[in-house]
Amino acid sequence: MTEESPEQKYLWLKRSRAWVLYWLNRLPTALEVLFLVAIIRLLENTPVGKTFISWLGIHSFLDIIESVSILVAVFIYFKEGPERQKRSRYEAWKVIDAAHGRRNSYARIQALQDLNEEGISLRGLDAPKADLREINLRKAILLNANLQRADLLEANLQKADLRAANLCRANLQRADLQKADLRAANLLEANLLGANLENTNLKAADLTDAKLRATNLKGANLLGANLQGADLRIAEHLTPEQIKVARNWTEALYDTELSAQLGLPPQDEGPATELFFRG
């Protein structure tokens, strides 16, 4: 008889584990407990079982019931984990739905963060005018989300998927949007003062009349973005090459130095400082 190769042993163990998990998830918990007790009773009468019991300094099966009950409790806890997780997600969505139309809801913020941490998609989230200041939605899937006029002051949206999201007139002051995907997003009149847009994808985004003063645009993709009326004065790390691939870039506002680099006439820079560091 040929000896099994390591690959064959691995496949056998993998199939065995899958088979055990399949039946554990389908058998009633009470039946599984009885099965576990029966195994312990059978082992008790074997030489190995008797030696083990003697080594523990106990006399019979009844003496280990308390220990078994703890083991069973742990077993049930892990078995019911997926169901508890499902209930937890359902409750989180209930909180989010209940807060719809309300501006302030700390529970909604917590529920959104919890779902995102579990890798649950927030696609199509409908939270217009919601107060989501300082929320942590790093790597969140917010495709087609409606966050019109939402307050996202200092929100963490690093690497978030915000494609085609509605952020019209949203407050994104000092928000971290580093490496976020904002392709085709609606940022009409959005407040992005002091935001971090480093390596952000803004391809075909609508930035009409958006406030982008003191925004970090290092490496940002502005291909096809609408810059009509956008305020890009004192924007950081912004190059003429980035700007000229956008639409209506000649109608945006730039500081004197950048206007000269773009071949545009000098513009009124307005107040030297703007209160974009105020919450």
CSV table of C-alpha atoms in Angstrom, one decimal:
chain,number,residue,atom,x,y,z
A,1,MET,CA,0.0,0.0,0.0
A,2,THR,CA,1.5,3.3,-1.1
A,3,GLU,CA,2.0,6.0,1.5
A,4,GLU,CA,-0.1,9.1,1.0
A,5,SER,CA,1.7,12.2,-0.2
A,6,PRO,CA,1.5,15.5,1.9
A,7,GLU,CA,-0.8,16.9,-0.7
A,8,GLN,CA,-3.2,14.0,-0.4
A,9,LYS,CA,-3.2,14.2,3.4
A,10,TYR,CA,-3.9,17.9,3.2
A,11,LEU,CA,-6.8,17.4,0.8
A,12,TRP,CA,-8.2,14.6,3.0
A,13,LEU,CA,-8.0,16.8,6.1
A,14,LYS,CA,-9.6,19.7,4.3
A,15,ARG,CA,-12.5,17.6,3.1
A,16,SER,CA,-13.0,16.1,6.6
A,17,ARG,CA,-13.1,19.5,8.1
A,18,ALA,CA,-15.6,20.8,5.6
A,19,TRP,CA,-17.8,17.7,6.2
A,20,VAL,CA,-17.7,18.1,10.0
A,21,LEU,CA,-18.5,21.9,9.7
A,22,TYR,CA,-21.3,21.1,7.3
A,23,TRP,CA,-23.1,18.7,9.7
A,24,LEU,CA,-22.3,20.8,12.8
A,25,ASN,CA,-24.1,23.7,11.2
A,26,ARG,CA,-27.2,21.6,10.4
A,27,LEU,CA,-27.5,19.4,13.5
A,28,PRO,CA,-29.6,20.8,16.4
A,29,THR,CA,-27.3,22.0,19.2
A,30,ALA,CA,-29.0,19.7,21.8
A,31,LEU,CA,-28.2,16.7,19.6
A,32,GLU,CA,-24.6,17.8,19.3
A,33,VAL,CA,-24.3,18.1,23.1
A,34,LEU,CA,-25.7,14.6,23.6
A,35,PHE,CA,-23.2,13.3,21.0
A,36,LEU,CA,-20.4,15.0,22.9
A,37,VAL,CA,-21.5,13.5,26.2
A,38,ALA,CA,-21.8,10.1,24.6
A,39,ILE,CA,-18.2,10.3,23.3
A,40,ILE,CA,-17.0,11.2,26.8
A,41,ARG,CA,-18.9,8.3,28.4
A,42,LEU,CA,-17.4,5.9,25.9
A,43,LEU,CA,-13.9,7.2,26.5
A,44,GLU,CA,-14.5,6.9,30.2
A,45,ASN,CA,-14.6,3.0,29.9
A,46,THR,CA,-11.5,2.8,27.7
A,47,PRO,CA,-8.0,2.2,29.2
A,48,VAL,CA,-6.9,5.6,27.9
A,49,GLY,CA,-10.0,7.3,29.4
A,50,LYS,CA,-9.5,5.6,32.8
A,51,THR,CA,-5.9,6.6,32.9
A,52,PHE,CA,-6.8,10.2,32.0
A,53,ILE,CA,-9.5,10.3,34.7
A,54,SER,CA,-7.1,8.8,37.3
A,55,TRP,CA,-4.4,11.3,36.2
A,56,LEU,CA,-6.9,14.2,36.8
A,57,GLY,CA,-7.5,12.8,40.4
A,58,ILE,CA,-11.3,12.3,39.9
A,59,HIS,CA,-13.4,9.1,40.2
A,60,SER,CA,-16.0,9.1,37.4
A,61,PHE,CA,-17.7,10.7,34.6
A,62,LEU,CA,-20.0,12.6,37.0
A,63,ASP,CA,-17.0,14.5,38.4
A,64,ILE,CA,-16.3,16.0,35.1
A,65,ILE,CA,-19.8,17.2,34.3
A,66,GLU,CA,-18.9,20.7,35.4
A,67,SER,CA,-15.9,20.9,33.1
A,68,VAL,CA,-18.0,19.4,30.2
A,69,SER,CA,-20.7,22.1,30.7
A,70,ILE,CA,-18.0,24.8,30.2
A,71,LEU,CA,-16.8,23.0,27.1
A,72,VAL,CA,-20.3,22.8,25.8
A,73,ALA,CA,-21.0,26.4,26.5
A,74,VAL,CA,-17.9,27.4,24.5
A,75,PHE,CA,-18.9,25.0,21.7
A,76,ILE,CA,-22.4,26.5,21.5
A,77,TYR,CA,-20.9,30.1,21.6
A,78,PHE,CA,-18.8,29.4,18.5
A,79,LYS,CA,-21.4,27.5,16.7
A,80,GLU,CA,-24.0,30.3,17.0
A,81,GLY,CA,-21.4,32.9,16.0
A,82,PRO,CA,-22.6,33.4,12.4
A,83,GLU,CA,-26.2,33.7,13.6
A,84,ARG,CA,-25.2,36.3,16.2
A,85,GLN,CA,-23.2,38.2,13.5
A,86,LYS,CA,-26.3,38.2,11.2
A,87,ARG,CA,-28.5,39.5,14.0
A,88,SER,CA,-26.0,42.2,14.8
A,89,ARG,CA,-25.8,43.4,11.2
A,90,TYR,CA,-29.6,43.4,11.0
A,91,GLU,CA,-29.8,45.6,14.1
A,92,ALA,CA,-27.2,48.0,12.7
A,93,TRP,CA,-29.2,48.5,9.5
A,94,LYS,CA,-32.3,49.1,11.6
A,95,VAL,CA,-30.5,51.9,13.5
A,96,ILE,CA,-29.4,53.4,10.2
A,97,ASP,CA,-32.9,53.2,8.7
A,98,ALA,CA,-34.5,54.7,11.9
A,99,ALA,CA,-32.2,57.7,11.7
A,100,HIS,CA,-33.2,58.5,8.1
A,101,GLY,CA,-34.3,62.1,7.9
A,102,ARG,CA,-32.6,63.0,11.2
A,103,ARG,CA,-29.5,65.2,11.2
A,104,ASN,CA,-28.0,64.0,14.4
A,105,SER,CA,-27.6,60.4,15.5
A,106,TYR,CA,-24.6,59.0,17.3
A,107,ALA,CA,-26.0,55.5,17.0
A,108,ARG,CA,-26.1,55.8,13.2
A,109,ILE,CA,-22.4,56.8,13.1
A,110,GLN,CA,-21.5,53.8,15.3
A,111,ALA,CA,-23.6,51.4,13.2
A,112,LEU,CA,-22.0,52.6,10.0
A,113,GLN,CA,-18.5,52.2,11.4
A,114,ASP,CA,-19.3,48.7,12.7
A,115,LEU,CA,-20.7,47.6,9.4
A,116,ASN,CA,-17.7,49.0,7.6
A,117,GLU,CA,-15.3,47.3,9.9
A,118,GLU,CA,-16.9,44.0,9.1
A,119,GLY,CA,-16.4,44.7,5.4
A,120,ILE,CA,-20.2,45.2,4.7
A,121,SER,CA,-21.0,47.2,1.6
A,122,LEU,CA,-22.7,50.6,2.3
A,123,ARG,CA,-23.5,51.0,-1.4
A,124,GLY,CA,-26.5,53.3,-2.0
A,125,LEU,CA,-26.5,54.6,1.6
A,126,ASP,CA,-29.1,57.3,1.8
A,127,ALA,CA,-28.1,59.9,4.5
A,128,PRO,CA,-28.7,63.4,3.1
A,129,LYS,CA,-27.9,66.3,5.6
A,130,ALA,CA,-26.7,63.7,8.1
A,131,ASP,CA,-24.2,64.8,10.8
A,132,LEU,CA,-21.3,62.4,10.2
A,133,ARG,CA,-18.5,64.5,11.6
A,134,GLU,CA,-15.2,62.7,12.3
A,135,ILE,CA,-16.7,59.4,11.1
A,136,ASN,CA,-14.2,56.6,10.2
A,137,LEU,CA,-15.3,55.0,7.0
A,138,ARG,CA,-11.8,54.1,5.7
A,139,LYS,CA,-12.1,51.8,2.7
A,140,ALA,CA,-15.9,52.0,2.8
A,141,ILE,CA,-17.9,51.0,-0.2
A,142,LEU,CA,-20.2,54.0,-0.7
A,143,LEU,CA,-20.9,53.6,-4.4
A,144,ASN,CA,-23.9,55.7,-5.4
A,145,ALA,CA,-24.4,56.9,-1.8
A,146,ASN,CA,-26.6,60.0,-1.3
A,147,LEU,CA,-24.6,62.3,1.1
A,148,GLN,CA,-26.0,65.5,-0.2
A,149,ARG,CA,-25.3,68.4,2.3
A,150,ALA,CA,-24.0,65.8,4.8
A,151,ASP,CA,-21.5,67.1,7.4
A,152,LEU,CA,-18.4,65.1,6.9
A,153,LEU,CA,-16.0,67.4,8.7
A,154,GLU,CA,-12.7,65.7,9.4
A,155,ALA,CA,-14.1,62.4,8.2
A,156,ASN,CA,-11.7,59.5,7.5
A,157,LEU,CA,-12.6,58.4,3.9
A,158,GLN,CA,-9.2,57.1,2.9
A,159,LYS,CA,-9.5,54.6,0.0
A,160,ALA,CA,-13.3,54.8,0.1
A,161,ASP,CA,-15.3,53.9,-3.0
A,162,LEU,CA,-17.4,57.0,-3.6
A,163,ARG,CA,-18.0,56.5,-7.3
A,164,ALA,CA,-21.1,58.4,-8.5
A,165,ALA,CA,-21.8,59.4,-4.9
A,166,ASN,CA,-23.9,62.6,-4.4
A,167,LEU,CA,-21.8,64.9,-2.2
A,168,CYS,CA,-23.5,68.1,-3.5
A,169,ARG,CA,-22.9,70.9,-1.0
A,170,ALA,CA,-21.4,68.4,1.5
A,171,ASN,CA,-19.1,69.7,4.2
A,172,LEU,CA,-15.8,67.9,3.7
A,173,GLN,CA,-13.5,70.4,5.5
A,174,ARG,CA,-10.3,68.7,6.5
A,175,ALA,CA,-11.6,65.3,5.5
A,176,ASP,CA,-9.1,62.7,4.6
A,177,LEU,CA,-9.9,61.4,1.1
A,178,GLN,CA,-6.4,60.1,0.3
A,179,LYS,CA,-6.6,57.5,-2.5
A,180,ALA,CA,-10.4,57.6,-2.5
A,181,ASP,CA,-12.3,56.8,-5.7
A,182,LEU,CA,-14.6,59.8,-6.5
A,183,ARG,CA,-15.0,59.1,-10.2
A,184,ALA,CA,-18.2,60.7,-11.6
A,185,ALA,CA,-19.0,62.0,-8.1
A,186,ASN,CA,-21.2,65.0,-7.6
A,187,LEU,CA,-19.2,67.6,-5.6
A,188,LEU,CA,-21.2,70.6,-6.8
A,189,GLU,CA,-20.5,73.4,-4.3
A,190,ALA,CA,-18.9,71.0,-1.9
A,191,ASN,CA,-16.7,72.4,0.9
A,192,LEU,CA,-13.3,70.8,0.6
A,193,LEU,CA,-11.3,73.4,2.4
A,194,GLY,CA,-8.1,71.9,3.8
A,195,ALA,CA,-9.1,68.4,2.7
A,196,ASN,CA,-6.5,65.7,1.8
A,197,LEU,CA,-7.1,64.7,-1.8
A,198,GLU,CA,-3.7,63.2,-2.4
A,199,ASN,CA,-3.8,60.5,-5.1
A,200,THR,CA,-7.6,60.8,-5.2
A,201,ASN,CA,-9.3,59.7,-8.4
A,202,LEU,CA,-11.6,62.7,-9.4
A,203,LYS,CA,-12.0,61.6,-13.0
A,204,ALA,CA,-15.2,63.0,-14.5
A,205,ALA,CA,-16.2,64.4,-11.1
A,206,ASP,CA,-18.4,67.5,-11.0
A,207,LEU,CA,-16.5,70.1,-8.9
A,208,THR,CA,-18.5,73.1,-10.1
A,209,ASP,CA,-18.2,76.0,-7.6
A,210,ALA,CA,-16.5,73.6,-5.1
A,211,LYS,CA,-14.3,75.2,-2.4
A,212,LEU,CA,-10.8,73.7,-2.7
A,213,ARG,CA,-8.7,76.3,-1.0
A,214,ALA,CA,-5.6,74.8,0.9
A,215,THR,CA,-6.6,71.4,-0.4
A,216,ASN,CA,-3.8,68.8,-0.9
A,217,LEU,CA,-4.2,67.7,-4.5
A,218,LYS,CA,-0.8,65.9,-4.9
A,219,GLY,CA,-1.2,63.2,-7.6
A,220,ALA,CA,-5.0,63.7,-7.9
A,221,ASN,CA,-6.5,62.6,-11.2
A,222,LEU,CA,-8.6,65.5,-12.6
A,223,LEU,CA,-9.1,64.0,-16.0
A,224,GLY,CA,-12.5,65.2,-17.3
A,225,ALA,CA,-13.5,66.8,-14.0
A,226,ASN,CA,-15.6,69.9,-14.3
A,227,LEU,CA,-13.7,72.8,-12.6
A,228,GLN,CA,-16.1,75.6,-13.6
A,229,GLY,CA,-16.1,78.1,-10.8
A,230,ALA,CA,-14.0,75.9,-8.5
A,231,ASP,CA,-11.9,77.8,-6.0
A,232,LEU,CA,-8.4,76.3,-6.2
A,233,ARG,CA,-6.5,79.3,-4.7
A,234,ILE,CA,-3.6,78.3,-2.5
A,235,ALA,CA,-4.3,74.6,-3.3
A,236,GLU,CA,-1.2,72.5,-2.5
A,237,HIS,CA,0.8,70.4,-4.9
A,238,LEU,CA,-1.4,71.3,-7.9
A,239,THR,CA,0.4,71.3,-11.3
A,240,PRO,CA,-0.7,72.8,-14.6
A,241,GLU,CA,-0.5,69.3,-16.1
A,242,GLN,CA,-3.2,68.1,-13.7
A,243,ILE,CA,-5.4,71.1,-14.3
A,244,LYS,CA,-5.3,71.1,-18.1
A,245,VAL,CA,-6.8,67.6,-18.5
A,246,ALA,CA,-10.0,68.8,-16.7
A,247,ARG,CA,-13.0,70.5,-18.3
A,248,ASN,CA,-13.7,74.2,-17.9
A,249,TRP,CA,-10.3,74.7,-16.1
A,250,THR,CA,-10.0,78.2,-17.5
A,251,GLU,CA,-13.1,79.2,-15.5
A,252,ALA,CA,-11.7,78.1,-12.2
A,253,LEU,CA,-10.1,80.4,-9.6
A,254,TYR,CA,-6.3,80.2,-9.1
A,255,ASP,CA,-3.7,82.2,-7.1
A,256,THR,CA,-1.5,84.6,-9.1
A,257,GLU,CA,1.5,82.2,-9.5
A,258,LEU,CA,-0.6,79.3,-10.8
A,259,SER,CA,-2.6,81.6,-13.1
A,260,ALA,CA,0.7,82.7,-14.7
A,261,GLN,CA,1.8,79.1,-15.1
A,262,LEU,CA,-1.5,78.4,-16.8
A,263,GLY,CA,-1.2,81.4,-19.1
A,264,LEU,CA,-4.2,83.1,-17.6
A,265,PRO,CA,-4.6,86.7,-16.6
A,266,PRO,CA,-4.1,87.6,-12.9
A,267,GLN,CA,-7.2,87.0,-10.7
A,268,ASP,CA,-8.4,88.6,-7.6
A,269,GLU,CA,-7.1,86.2,-4.8
A,270,GLY,CA,-9.6,87.5,-2.3
A,271,PRO,CA,-8.9,87.4,1.4
A,272,ALA,CA,-5.4,86.0,2.2
A,273,THR,CA,-6.8,83.8,4.9
A,274,GLU,CA,-10.1,82.1,5.1
A,275,LEU,CA,-11.6,80.5,8.2
A,276,PHE,CA,-11.4,77.0,6.9
A,277,PHE,CA,-9.9,75.8,10.2
A,278,ARG,CA,-13.1,76.5,12.1
A,279,GLY,CA,-15.5,73.5,12.6
